[in-house]
Amino acid sequence: MLKRNRYIVVALLCILIPLLETLGEGTLWGLHYESPRAMDTLGDIVRLVKLLSVVAGLYLLVKNRSIIAEAFHSKVLKITFFSVFYLLSWVQIPMLLLGNLFFGIIAPKDYIHYEQSAGQDSFYVYTADPGAMGTAYHHVYLKCPLPFNRYELIKVGKTRWLKVFDIKRGDNSVALISKGTTDGSHKVYRLSMESVSCGES
């Protein structure tokens, strides 16, 4: 009985923990440690670990099906149990495979994640670039420090795409200013910060 229960518990943990992490807000339930770029890199590792975990859980269920089935006195409960966890496994595996493949071939993280200090503040810019399928935008956040080297992002706004830019802080605004253009011209996108601050964090 102890061996059977161990198989059940391990298999369920291998399948359920990755599911709960996926349903959470951000990598590792919104850990927000160090920087968004660091969390993105960690997210790549977590996705691979989740895939291996779900595959291991499914393998345990299949290999030890007869042993695990002995725990159920009702045929309905037995069928329900295996149906639910087979379904959860087979839904997660292709999603995690696609996630690992997709996020492994998108643009370099330096392009997607950008941080710069401006005055007393630190700003984070996430570049959402769908390529030929749509318009690229920069999503601008104020990055606020939290205890234990964590952070909080407060949305400032979004601007149209700039190839290379600097961030300048004004009295009640922040501006993304293009640089490196061949004709010497500059585009400036200014966002209000009147109601944006880190508060006491």
CSV table of C-alpha atoms in Angstrom, one decimal:
chain,number,residue,atom,x,y,z
A,1,MET,CA,0.0,0.0,0.0
A,2,LEU,CA,2.8,2.4,0.9
A,3,LYS,CA,4.5,1.8,-2.5
A,4,ARG,CA,1.2,2.3,-4.3
A,5,ASN,CA,0.5,5.6,-2.5
A,6,ARG,CA,4.0,6.8,-3.2
A,7,TYR,CA,3.4,6.2,-7.0
A,8,ILE,CA,0.1,8.1,-6.8
A,9,VAL,CA,1.5,11.1,-4.9
A,10,VAL,CA,4.6,11.4,-7.0
A,11,ALA,CA,2.7,11.1,-10.3
A,12,LEU,CA,0.1,13.7,-9.2
A,13,LEU,CA,2.8,16.2,-8.0
A,14,CYS,CA,4.7,15.8,-11.3
A,15,ILE,CA,1.5,16.7,-13.3
A,16,LEU,CA,-0.2,19.2,-11.0
A,17,ILE,CA,2.7,21.4,-9.9
A,18,PRO,CA,3.6,22.4,-13.5
A,19,LEU,CA,-0.1,23.1,-14.2
A,20,LEU,CA,-0.4,25.3,-11.1
A,21,GLU,CA,2.8,27.2,-12.1
A,22,THR,CA,1.5,27.7,-15.6
A,23,LEU,CA,-1.8,29.1,-14.3
A,24,GLY,CA,0.1,31.4,-11.9
A,25,GLU,CA,1.0,35.1,-12.7
A,26,GLY,CA,4.4,34.9,-14.2
A,27,THR,CA,7.4,32.6,-13.8
A,28,LEU,CA,7.3,30.8,-10.4
A,29,TRP,CA,4.1,32.5,-9.4
A,30,GLY,CA,5.3,36.0,-10.0
A,31,LEU,CA,8.7,35.7,-8.2
A,32,HIS,CA,10.0,38.9,-9.9
A,33,TYR,CA,13.6,38.4,-8.8
A,34,GLU,CA,16.5,40.5,-10.1
A,35,SER,CA,15.1,41.7,-13.4
A,36,PRO,CA,12.5,40.9,-16.1
A,37,ARG,CA,15.3,39.6,-18.3
A,38,ALA,CA,16.6,37.3,-15.6
A,39,MET,CA,13.1,36.0,-15.0
A,40,ASP,CA,12.7,35.4,-18.8
A,41,THR,CA,15.8,33.3,-18.8
A,42,LEU,CA,14.6,31.4,-15.7
A,43,GLY,CA,11.3,30.9,-17.4
A,44,ASP,CA,13.0,29.1,-20.3
A,45,ILE,CA,14.5,26.7,-17.7
A,46,VAL,CA,11.3,26.3,-15.8
A,47,ARG,CA,9.4,25.4,-19.0
A,48,LEU,CA,11.9,22.6,-19.8
A,49,VAL,CA,11.7,21.3,-16.2
A,50,LYS,CA,7.9,21.3,-16.3
A,51,LEU,CA,7.9,19.4,-19.6
A,52,LEU,CA,10.2,16.7,-18.1
A,53,SER,CA,8.1,16.6,-14.9
A,54,VAL,CA,4.8,16.1,-16.8
A,55,VAL,CA,6.3,13.4,-19.0
A,56,ALA,CA,7.7,11.7,-15.8
A,57,GLY,CA,4.3,11.8,-14.2
A,58,LEU,CA,2.5,10.4,-17.2
A,59,TYR,CA,5.1,7.6,-17.4
A,60,LEU,CA,4.5,6.7,-13.8
A,61,LEU,CA,0.8,6.6,-14.3
A,62,VAL,CA,1.1,4.3,-17.4
A,63,LYS,CA,3.8,2.1,-16.0
A,64,ASN,CA,2.1,1.6,-12.7
A,65,ARG,CA,-1.5,1.7,-13.8
A,66,SER,CA,-2.4,-1.7,-12.3
A,67,ILE,CA,-0.8,-0.9,-9.0
A,68,ILE,CA,-2.5,2.5,-8.8
A,69,ALA,CA,-5.8,1.1,-9.8
A,70,GLU,CA,-5.9,-1.1,-6.7
A,71,ALA,CA,-6.4,2.1,-4.7
A,72,PHE,CA,-9.9,2.6,-6.1
A,73,HIS,CA,-12.8,0.4,-5.1
A,74,SER,CA,-15.1,2.1,-7.5
A,75,LYS,CA,-14.7,1.6,-11.2
A,76,VAL,CA,-16.2,5.0,-11.9
A,77,LEU,CA,-13.6,6.7,-9.6
A,78,LYS,CA,-10.8,4.7,-11.2
A,79,ILE,CA,-11.9,5.7,-14.7
A,80,THR,CA,-12.4,9.3,-13.7
A,81,PHE,CA,-9.0,9.5,-12.0
A,82,PHE,CA,-7.0,8.2,-15.0
A,83,SER,CA,-9.1,10.1,-17.5
A,84,VAL,CA,-8.5,13.4,-15.7
A,85,PHE,CA,-4.8,13.0,-15.3
A,86,TYR,CA,-4.2,11.6,-18.7
A,87,LEU,CA,-6.0,14.6,-20.1
A,88,LEU,CA,-4.0,17.1,-18.0
A,89,SER,CA,-0.8,15.4,-19.1
A,90,TRP,CA,-1.7,15.3,-22.8
A,91,VAL,CA,-2.9,19.0,-22.8
A,92,GLN,CA,0.3,20.2,-21.0
A,93,ILE,CA,2.9,18.3,-23.1
A,94,PRO,CA,2.2,19.9,-26.5
A,95,MET,CA,1.7,23.3,-24.9
A,96,LEU,CA,5.1,23.1,-23.2
A,97,LEU,CA,6.8,21.7,-26.3
A,98,LEU,CA,5.5,24.6,-28.3
A,99,GLY,CA,6.5,27.0,-25.6
A,100,ASN,CA,10.0,25.7,-25.5
A,101,LEU,CA,10.3,25.7,-29.3
A,102,PHE,CA,8.7,29.2,-29.7
A,103,PHE,CA,10.6,31.0,-26.9
A,104,GLY,CA,13.8,29.4,-28.0
A,105,ILE,CA,13.8,31.0,-31.4
A,106,ILE,CA,12.3,34.5,-30.8
A,107,ALA,CA,14.4,37.7,-30.9
A,108,PRO,CA,17.4,38.0,-28.5
A,109,LYS,CA,16.5,39.0,-25.0
A,110,ASP,CA,18.6,42.2,-25.3
A,111,TYR,CA,16.1,43.3,-27.9
A,112,ILE,CA,13.0,42.3,-25.9
A,113,HIS,CA,14.1,43.5,-22.5
A,114,TYR,CA,15.7,46.9,-21.9
A,115,GLU,CA,16.4,48.7,-18.6
A,116,GLN,CA,17.8,52.1,-18.0
A,117,SER,CA,18.1,54.5,-15.1
A,118,ALA,CA,16.9,58.0,-15.6
A,119,GLY,CA,17.4,60.4,-12.7
A,120,GLN,CA,16.4,58.6,-9.5
A,121,ASP,CA,14.2,56.1,-11.3
A,122,SER,CA,14.8,52.9,-13.1
A,123,PHE,CA,12.7,52.1,-16.2
A,124,TYR,CA,12.0,48.8,-17.9
A,125,VAL,CA,10.9,48.6,-21.6
A,126,TYR,CA,9.4,45.5,-23.0
A,127,THR,CA,9.4,45.4,-26.8
A,128,ALA,CA,6.5,43.5,-28.3
A,129,ASP,CA,7.4,42.9,-31.9
A,130,PRO,CA,5.0,40.5,-33.9
A,131,GLY,CA,7.2,41.0,-37.0
A,132,ALA,CA,5.4,41.2,-40.3
A,133,MET,CA,2.1,40.2,-38.6
A,134,GLY,CA,1.6,43.6,-36.9
A,135,THR,CA,2.9,46.8,-35.4
A,136,ALA,CA,5.7,46.7,-32.8
A,137,TYR,CA,5.4,48.6,-29.6
A,138,HIS,CA,7.4,49.4,-26.5
A,139,HIS,CA,5.7,48.9,-23.2
A,140,VAL,CA,7.2,51.2,-20.6
A,141,TYR,CA,7.3,50.4,-16.9
A,142,LEU,CA,8.7,52.0,-13.8
A,143,LYS,CA,10.8,49.4,-12.0
A,144,CYS,CA,10.4,49.6,-8.3
A,145,PRO,CA,12.7,47.8,-5.8
A,146,LEU,CA,11.3,45.3,-3.3
A,147,PRO,CA,13.0,43.4,-0.5
A,148,PHE,CA,15.2,40.4,-1.2
A,149,ASN,CA,16.3,41.8,-4.6
A,150,ARG,CA,12.8,41.6,-6.0
A,151,TYR,CA,11.0,44.2,-8.0
A,152,GLU,CA,7.6,45.5,-9.0
A,153,LEU,CA,6.7,46.9,-12.4
A,154,ILE,CA,4.2,49.8,-12.7
A,155,LYS,CA,2.9,50.5,-16.2
A,156,VAL,CA,3.6,53.9,-17.5
A,157,GLY,CA,2.3,53.4,-21.1
A,158,LYS,CA,3.3,52.3,-24.5
A,159,THR,CA,4.9,53.9,-27.6
A,160,ARG,CA,5.5,53.1,-31.2
A,161,TRP,CA,8.7,51.1,-32.0
A,162,LEU,CA,12.1,52.8,-32.1
A,163,LYS,CA,15.1,51.0,-33.3
A,164,VAL,CA,17.5,52.5,-30.8
A,165,PHE,CA,16.5,54.9,-28.0
A,166,ASP,CA,17.5,56.6,-24.8
A,167,ILE,CA,15.2,57.2,-21.8
A,168,LYS,CA,15.0,60.7,-20.4
A,169,ARG,CA,13.1,61.7,-17.2
A,170,GLY,CA,11.2,65.0,-17.1
A,171,ASP,CA,9.4,66.6,-14.2
A,172,ASN,CA,6.1,64.7,-14.8
A,173,SER,CA,7.0,62.6,-17.7
A,174,VAL,CA,9.4,60.1,-19.2
A,175,ALA,CA,10.5,60.2,-22.9
A,176,LEU,CA,11.8,57.6,-25.3
A,177,ILE,CA,14.1,59.4,-27.7
A,178,SER,CA,15.4,57.8,-30.9
A,179,LYS,CA,19.1,57.9,-31.6
A,180,GLY,CA,21.5,56.7,-34.2
A,181,THR,CA,19.5,57.8,-37.3
A,182,THR,CA,21.4,58.5,-40.4
A,183,ASP,CA,19.8,61.9,-41.1
A,184,GLY,CA,20.3,63.2,-37.6
A,185,SER,CA,16.5,63.4,-36.9
A,186,HIS,CA,15.0,62.3,-33.7
A,187,LYS,CA,11.6,60.9,-32.7
A,188,VAL,CA,10.4,61.5,-29.2
A,189,TYR,CA,7.6,59.7,-27.5
A,190,ARG,CA,6.6,61.2,-24.2
A,191,LEU,CA,4.5,59.5,-21.5
A,192,SER,CA,2.9,61.1,-18.5
A,193,MET,CA,4.0,60.1,-15.0
A,194,GLU,CA,1.8,62.3,-12.9
A,195,SER,CA,0.1,59.3,-11.3
A,196,VAL,CA,3.0,56.8,-11.5
A,197,SER,CA,5.4,56.3,-8.6
A,198,CYS,CA,7.0,53.6,-6.5
A,199,GLY,CA,5.4,54.9,-3.3
A,200,GLU,CA,7.1,53.6,-0.2
A,201,SER,CA,8.4,50.3,-1.9
